[in-house]
mmCIF file of C-alpha atoms in Angstrom:
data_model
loop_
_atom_site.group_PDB
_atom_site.id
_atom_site.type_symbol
_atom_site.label_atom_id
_atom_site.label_comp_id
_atom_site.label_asym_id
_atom_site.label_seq_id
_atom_site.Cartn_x
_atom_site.Cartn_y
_atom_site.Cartn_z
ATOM 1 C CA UNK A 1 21.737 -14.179 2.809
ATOM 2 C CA UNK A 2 23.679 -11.754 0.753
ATOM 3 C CA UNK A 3 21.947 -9.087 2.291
ATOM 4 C CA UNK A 4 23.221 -9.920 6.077
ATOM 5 C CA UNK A 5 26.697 -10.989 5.063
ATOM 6 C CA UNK A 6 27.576 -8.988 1.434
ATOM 7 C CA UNK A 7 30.994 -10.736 1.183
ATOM 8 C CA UNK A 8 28.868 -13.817 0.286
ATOM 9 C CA UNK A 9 27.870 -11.595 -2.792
ATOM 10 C CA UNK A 10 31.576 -11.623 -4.126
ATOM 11 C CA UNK A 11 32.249 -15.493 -4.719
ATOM 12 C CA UNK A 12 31.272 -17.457 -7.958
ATOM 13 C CA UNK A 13 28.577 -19.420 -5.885
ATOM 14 C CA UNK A 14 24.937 -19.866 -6.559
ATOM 15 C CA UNK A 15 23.074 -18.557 -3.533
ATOM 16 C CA UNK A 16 20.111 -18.845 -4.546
ATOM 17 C CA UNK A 17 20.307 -22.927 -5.775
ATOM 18 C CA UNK A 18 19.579 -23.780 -2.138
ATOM 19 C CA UNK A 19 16.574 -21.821 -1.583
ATOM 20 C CA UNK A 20 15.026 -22.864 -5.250
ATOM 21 C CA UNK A 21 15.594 -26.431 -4.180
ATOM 22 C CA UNK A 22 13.703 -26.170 -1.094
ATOM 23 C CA UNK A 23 11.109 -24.078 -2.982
ATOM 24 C CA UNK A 24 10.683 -27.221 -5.808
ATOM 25 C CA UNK A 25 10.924 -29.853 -3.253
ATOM 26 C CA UNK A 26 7.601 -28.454 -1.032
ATOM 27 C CA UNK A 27 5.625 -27.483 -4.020
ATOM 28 C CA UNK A 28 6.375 -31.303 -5.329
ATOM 29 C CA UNK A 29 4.929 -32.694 -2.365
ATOM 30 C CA UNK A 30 2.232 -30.226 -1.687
ATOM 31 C CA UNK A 31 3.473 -28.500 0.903
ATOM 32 C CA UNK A 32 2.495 -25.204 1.992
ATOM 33 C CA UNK A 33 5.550 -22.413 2.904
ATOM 34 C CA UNK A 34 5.793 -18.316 2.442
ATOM 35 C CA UNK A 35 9.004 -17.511 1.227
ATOM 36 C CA UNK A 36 10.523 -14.630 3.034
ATOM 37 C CA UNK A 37 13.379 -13.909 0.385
ATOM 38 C CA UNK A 38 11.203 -11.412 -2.282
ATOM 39 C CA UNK A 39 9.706 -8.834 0.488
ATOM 40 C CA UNK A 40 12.954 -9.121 2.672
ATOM 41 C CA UNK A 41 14.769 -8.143 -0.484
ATOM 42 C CA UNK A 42 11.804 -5.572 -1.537
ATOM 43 C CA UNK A 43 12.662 -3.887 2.068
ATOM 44 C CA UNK A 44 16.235 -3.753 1.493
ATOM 45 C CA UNK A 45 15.637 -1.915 -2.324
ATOM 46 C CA UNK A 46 13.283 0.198 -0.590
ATOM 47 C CA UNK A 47 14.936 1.372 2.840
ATOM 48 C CA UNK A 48 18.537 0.164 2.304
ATOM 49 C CA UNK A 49 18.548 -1.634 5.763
ATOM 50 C CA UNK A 50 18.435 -5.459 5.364
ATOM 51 C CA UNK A 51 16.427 -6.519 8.407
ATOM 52 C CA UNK A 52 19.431 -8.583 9.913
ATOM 53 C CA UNK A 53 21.585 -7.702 12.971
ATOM 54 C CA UNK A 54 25.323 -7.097 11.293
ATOM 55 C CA UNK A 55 27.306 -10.233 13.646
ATOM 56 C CA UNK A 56 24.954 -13.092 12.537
ATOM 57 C CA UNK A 57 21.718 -13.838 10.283
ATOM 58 C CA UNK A 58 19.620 -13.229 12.604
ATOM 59 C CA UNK A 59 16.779 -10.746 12.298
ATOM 60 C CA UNK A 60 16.160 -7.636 14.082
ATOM 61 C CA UNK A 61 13.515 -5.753 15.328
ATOM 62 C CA UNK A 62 12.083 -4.239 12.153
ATOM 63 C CA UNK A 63 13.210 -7.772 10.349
ATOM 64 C CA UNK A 64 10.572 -9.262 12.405
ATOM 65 C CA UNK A 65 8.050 -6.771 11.529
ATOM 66 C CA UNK A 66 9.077 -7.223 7.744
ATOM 67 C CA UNK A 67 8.345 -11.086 8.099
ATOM 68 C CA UNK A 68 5.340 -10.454 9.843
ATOM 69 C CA UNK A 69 3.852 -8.261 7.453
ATOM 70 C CA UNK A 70 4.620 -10.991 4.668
ATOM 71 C CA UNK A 71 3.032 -13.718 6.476
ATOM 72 C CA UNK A 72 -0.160 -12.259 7.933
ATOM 73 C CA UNK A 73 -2.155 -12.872 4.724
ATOM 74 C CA UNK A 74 -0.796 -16.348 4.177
ATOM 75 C CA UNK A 75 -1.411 -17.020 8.087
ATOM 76 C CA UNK A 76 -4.761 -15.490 7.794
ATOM 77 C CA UNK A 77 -5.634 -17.238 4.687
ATOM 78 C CA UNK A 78 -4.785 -20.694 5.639
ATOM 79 C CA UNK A 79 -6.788 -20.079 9.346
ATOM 80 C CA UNK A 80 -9.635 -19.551 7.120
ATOM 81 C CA UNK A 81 -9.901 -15.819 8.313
ATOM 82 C CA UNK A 82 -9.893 -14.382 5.059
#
């Protein structure tokens, strides 16, 4: 999140509580997810663009590709493709 709005970045808040909850909560009950935060934040280190369009959180074109490229292998495995 900090990467599509930085000024989130500058409070005394823990942004990443809400994600780690949701991470503890699915692996408790056995539930399956890919979590987009470590290669979306691998891109940014790497190209300096975060993936998101600058007037919301939504992402853009090569965002997409980014989270594609994370999920084929989890997509692939759990289709039995791999």
């Amino acid at each position: 999140l900090t990467l599509a709005m930085p000024a989130l970045g500058k409070g005394d808040w823990d942004l990443e509580g809400p994600g780690r909850r949701i991470r503890d909560f699915l692996a408790r009950e056995g539930i399956g997810f890919v979590d987009l935060a470590p290669p979306m934040k691998a891109a940014f280190e790497e190209t300096g663009r975060h993936g998101f369009f600058d007037f919301d959180v939504d992402p853009t074109a090569e965002g997409h590709r980014r989270i594609a490229a994370a999920m084929l292998a989890p997509v692939r495995l759990g289709l039995g493709l791999d």
